[in-house]
Amino acid sequence: MSRLSDQMDAPMTPRQLAALRTLSAEAYQPKLLEKNLTAREAERRIAALKAEIELANSF
């Protein structure tokens, strides 16, 4: 396995947790904030929340 793959399967970082906490509150999606995510899943959720917030702000 590559080093990048190992990093993405590791637990999410404190920075990712903080971003998820902020974005999930801003998007009114508290269920998306879980504390035991992998870094890969955290990045996926962060991207989805950012897109949702951007879409909501475009109206």
mmCIF file of N, CA and C in Angstrom:
data_model
loop_
_atom_site.group_PDB
_atom_site.id
_atom_site.type_symbol
_atom_site.label_atom_id
_atom_site.label_comp_id
_atom_site.label_asym_id
_atom_site.label_seq_id
_atom_site.Cartn_x
_atom_site.Cartn_y
_atom_site.Cartn_z
ATOM 1 N N MET A 1 0.837 -1.188 0.000
ATOM 2 C CA MET A 1 0.000 0.000 0.000
ATOM 3 C C MET A 1 0.874 1.242 0.000
ATOM 4 N N SER A 2 0.414 2.268 -0.651
ATOM 5 C CA SER A 2 1.198 3.491 -0.701
ATOM 6 C C SER A 2 1.051 4.268 0.599
ATOM 7 N N ARG A 3 1.958 5.150 0.836
ATOM 8 C CA ARG A 3 1.945 5.965 2.046
ATOM 9 C C ARG A 3 0.706 6.866 2.084
ATOM 10 N N LEU A 4 0.305 7.429 0.944
ATOM 11 C CA LEU A 4 -0.874 8.283 0.885
ATOM 12 C C LEU A 4 -2.122 7.490 1.252
ATOM 13 N N SER A 5 -2.208 6.269 0.766
ATOM 14 C CA SER A 5 -3.349 5.406 1.089
ATOM 15 C C SER A 5 -3.393 5.126 2.588
ATOM 16 N N ASP A 6 -2.233 4.877 3.188
ATOM 17 C CA ASP A 6 -2.168 4.651 4.633
ATOM 18 C C ASP A 6 -2.629 5.878 5.401
ATOM 19 N N GLN A 7 -2.255 7.062 4.940
ATOM 20 C CA GLN A 7 -2.651 8.298 5.613
ATOM 21 C C GLN A 7 -4.155 8.523 5.505
ATOM 22 N N MET A 8 -4.739 8.174 4.376
ATOM 23 C CA MET A 8 -6.166 8.393 4.185
ATOM 24 C C MET A 8 -7.000 7.404 4.998
ATOM 25 N N ASP A 9 -6.455 6.233 5.325
ATOM 26 C CA ASP A 9 -7.165 5.261 6.141
ATOM 27 C C ASP A 9 -6.940 5.488 7.635
ATOM 28 N N ALA A 10 -6.080 6.425 7.960
ATOM 29 C CA ALA A 10 -5.828 6.774 9.352
ATOM 30 C C ALA A 10 -7.009 7.578 9.900
ATOM 31 N N PRO A 11 -7.097 7.692 11.197
ATOM 32 C CA PRO A 11 -8.170 8.519 11.762
ATOM 33 C C PRO A 11 -8.050 9.965 11.283
ATOM 34 N N MET A 12 -9.184 10.650 11.260
ATOM 35 C CA MET A 12 -9.146 12.048 10.823
ATOM 36 C C MET A 12 -8.293 12.875 11.775
ATOM 37 N N THR A 13 -7.783 13.953 11.255
ATOM 38 C CA THR A 13 -6.915 14.833 12.027
ATOM 39 C C THR A 13 -7.755 15.806 12.860
ATOM 40 N N PRO A 14 -7.146 16.421 13.866
ATOM 41 C CA PRO A 14 -7.871 17.440 14.632
ATOM 42 C C PRO A 14 -8.354 18.587 13.737
ATOM 43 N N ARG A 15 -7.590 18.924 12.713
ATOM 44 C CA ARG A 15 -8.000 19.982 11.783
ATOM 45 C C ARG A 15 -9.260 19.574 11.021
ATOM 46 N N GLN A 16 -9.312 18.322 10.585
ATOM 47 C CA GLN A 16 -10.509 17.834 9.895
ATOM 48 C C GLN A 16 -11.719 17.825 10.829
ATOM 49 N N LEU A 17 -11.525 17.416 12.074
ATOM 50 C CA LEU A 17 -12.613 17.412 13.044
ATOM 51 C C LEU A 17 -13.143 18.831 13.260
ATOM 52 N N ALA A 18 -12.259 19.790 13.377
ATOM 53 C CA ALA A 18 -12.680 21.181 13.558
ATOM 54 C C ALA A 18 -13.450 21.684 12.340
ATOM 55 N N ALA A 19 -12.962 21.345 11.151
ATOM 56 C CA ALA A 19 -13.649 21.764 9.926
ATOM 57 C C ALA A 19 -15.028 21.136 9.841
ATOM 58 N N LEU A 20 -15.125 19.849 10.150
ATOM 59 C CA LEU A 20 -16.425 19.176 10.125
ATOM 60 C C LEU A 20 -17.384 19.778 11.144
ATOM 61 N N ARG A 21 -16.876 20.089 12.321
ATOM 62 C CA ARG A 21 -17.719 20.690 13.358
ATOM 63 C C ARG A 21 -18.293 22.020 12.866
ATOM 64 N N THR A 22 -17.459 22.852 12.298
ATOM 65 C CA THR A 22 -17.886 24.159 11.806
ATOM 66 C C THR A 22 -18.840 24.041 10.631
ATOM 67 N N LEU A 23 -18.462 23.245 9.642
ATOM 68 C CA LEU A 23 -19.273 23.124 8.432
ATOM 69 C C LEU A 23 -20.604 22.432 8.695
ATOM 70 N N SER A 24 -20.617 21.405 9.535
ATOM 71 C CA SER A 24 -21.879 20.715 9.807
ATOM 72 C C SER A 24 -22.843 21.629 10.546
ATOM 73 N N ALA A 25 -22.343 22.490 11.413
ATOM 74 C CA ALA A 25 -23.208 23.453 12.096
ATOM 75 C C ALA A 25 -23.726 24.488 11.102
ATOM 76 N N GLU A 26 -22.860 24.985 10.242
ATOM 77 C CA GLU A 26 -23.259 26.000 9.263
ATOM 78 C C GLU A 26 -24.286 25.453 8.267
ATOM 79 N N ALA A 27 -24.175 24.177 7.929
ATOM 80 C CA ALA A 27 -25.080 23.562 6.954
ATOM 81 C C ALA A 27 -26.300 22.908 7.629
ATOM 82 N N TYR A 28 -26.387 23.053 8.947
ATOM 83 C CA TYR A 28 -27.493 22.435 9.690
ATOM 84 C C TYR A 28 -27.546 20.926 9.444
ATOM 85 N N GLN A 29 -26.369 20.291 9.451
ATOM 86 C CA GLN A 29 -26.251 18.846 9.215
ATOM 87 C C GLN A 29 -25.454 18.191 10.358
ATOM 88 N N PRO A 30 -25.961 18.250 11.586
ATOM 89 C CA PRO A 30 -25.169 17.721 12.713
ATOM 90 C C PRO A 30 -24.877 16.231 12.618
ATOM 91 N N LYS A 31 -25.677 15.472 11.874
ATOM 92 C CA LYS A 31 -25.450 14.025 11.757
ATOM 93 C C LYS A 31 -24.184 13.700 10.969
ATOM 94 N N LEU A 32 -23.682 14.657 10.207
ATOM 95 C CA LEU A 32 -22.457 14.411 9.440
ATOM 96 C C LEU A 32 -21.199 14.507 10.296
ATOM 97 N N LEU A 33 -21.353 15.005 11.531
ATOM 98 C CA LEU A 33 -20.210 15.115 12.436
ATOM 99 C C LEU A 33 -20.145 13.847 13.281
ATOM 100 N N GLU A 34 -19.180 13.021 12.994
ATOM 101 C CA GLU A 34 -18.901 11.828 13.787
ATOM 102 C C GLU A 34 -17.430 11.891 14.164
ATOM 103 N N LYS A 35 -17.107 11.391 15.327
ATOM 104 C CA LYS A 35 -15.738 11.531 15.815
ATOM 105 C C LYS A 35 -14.813 10.389 15.426
ATOM 106 N N ASN A 36 -15.344 9.302 14.888
ATOM 107 C CA ASN A 36 -14.500 8.148 14.567
ATOM 108 C C ASN A 36 -14.420 7.888 13.072
ATOM 109 N N LEU A 37 -14.215 8.922 12.293
ATOM 110 C CA LEU A 37 -14.107 8.790 10.845
ATOM 111 C C LEU A 37 -12.654 8.603 10.423
ATOM 112 N N THR A 38 -12.487 8.017 9.240
ATOM 113 C CA THR A 38 -11.149 7.980 8.650
ATOM 114 C C THR A 38 -10.886 9.341 8.012
ATOM 115 N N ALA A 39 -9.635 9.599 7.735
ATOM 116 C CA ALA A 39 -9.268 10.857 7.073
ATOM 117 C C ALA A 39 -9.941 10.948 5.706
ATOM 118 N N ARG A 40 -10.062 9.820 5.011
ATOM 119 C CA ARG A 40 -10.689 9.786 3.694
ATOM 120 C C ARG A 40 -12.168 10.187 3.783
ATOM 121 N N GLU A 41 -12.895 9.601 4.730
ATOM 122 C CA GLU A 41 -14.317 9.912 4.885
ATOM 123 C C GLU A 41 -14.512 11.347 5.360
ATOM 124 N N ALA A 42 -13.631 11.812 6.230
ATOM 125 C CA ALA A 42 -13.715 13.198 6.692
ATOM 126 C C ALA A 42 -13.554 14.164 5.520
ATOM 127 N N GLU A 43 -12.586 13.896 4.645
ATOM 128 C CA GLU A 43 -12.383 14.763 3.477
ATOM 129 C C GLU A 43 -13.599 14.750 2.565
ATOM 130 N N ARG A 44 -14.209 13.567 2.386
ATOM 131 C CA ARG A 44 -15.401 13.456 1.554
ATOM 132 C C ARG A 44 -16.541 14.284 2.140
ATOM 133 N N ARG A 45 -16.727 14.193 3.442
ATOM 134 C CA ARG A 45 -17.810 14.947 4.082
ATOM 135 C C ARG A 45 -17.541 16.446 4.076
ATOM 136 N N ILE A 46 -16.297 16.830 4.266
ATOM 137 C CA ILE A 46 -15.936 18.252 4.224
ATOM 138 C C ILE A 46 -16.248 18.814 2.843
ATOM 139 N N ALA A 47 -15.861 18.101 1.803
ATOM 140 C CA ALA A 47 -16.120 18.559 0.430
ATOM 141 C C ALA A 47 -17.620 18.662 0.170
ATOM 142 N N ALA A 48 -18.377 17.678 0.629
ATOM 143 C CA ALA A 48 -19.836 17.689 0.421
ATOM 144 C C ALA A 48 -20.487 18.859 1.155
ATOM 145 N N LEU A 49 -20.054 19.107 2.367
ATOM 146 C CA LEU A 49 -20.622 20.225 3.136
ATOM 147 C C LEU A 49 -20.270 21.570 2.501
ATOM 148 N N LYS A 50 -19.036 21.705 2.041
ATOM 149 C CA LYS A 50 -18.640 22.952 1.380
ATOM 150 C C LYS A 50 -19.500 23.191 0.131
ATOM 151 N N ALA A 51 -19.724 22.132 -0.641
ATOM 152 C CA ALA A 51 -20.548 22.262 -1.852
ATOM 153 C C ALA A 51 -21.980 22.617 -1.482
ATOM 154 N N GLU A 52 -22.521 22.008 -0.445
ATOM 155 C CA GLU A 52 -23.878 22.301 -0.022
ATOM 156 C C GLU A 52 -24.015 23.745 0.452
ATOM 157 N N ILE A 53 -23.052 24.218 1.203
ATOM 158 C CA ILE A 53 -23.081 25.595 1.700
ATOM 159 C C ILE A 53 -22.946 26.570 0.528
ATOM 160 N N GLU A 54 -22.059 26.278 -0.403
ATOM 161 C CA GLU A 54 -21.883 27.137 -1.579
ATOM 162 C C GLU A 54 -23.170 27.211 -2.391
ATOM 163 N N LEU A 55 -23.832 26.070 -2.563
ATOM 164 C CA LEU A 55 -25.094 26.048 -3.297
ATOM 165 C C LEU A 55 -26.172 26.862 -2.576
ATOM 166 N N ALA A 56 -26.266 26.696 -1.269
ATOM 167 C CA ALA A 56 -27.261 27.437 -0.487
ATOM 168 C C ALA A 56 -27.002 28.940 -0.550
ATOM 169 N N ASN A 57 -25.751 29.324 -0.562
ATOM 170 C CA ASN A 57 -25.416 30.744 -0.600
ATOM 171 C C ASN A 57 -25.593 31.371 -1.983
ATOM 172 N N SER A 58 -25.791 30.536 -3.006
ATOM 173 C CA SER A 58 -25.928 31.065 -4.355
ATOM 174 C C SER A 58 -27.363 31.523 -4.680
ATOM 175 N N PHE A 59 -28.285 31.236 -3.787
ATOM 176 C CA PHE A 59 -29.678 31.627 -4.019
ATOM 177 C C PHE A 59 -29.973 32.985 -3.465
#
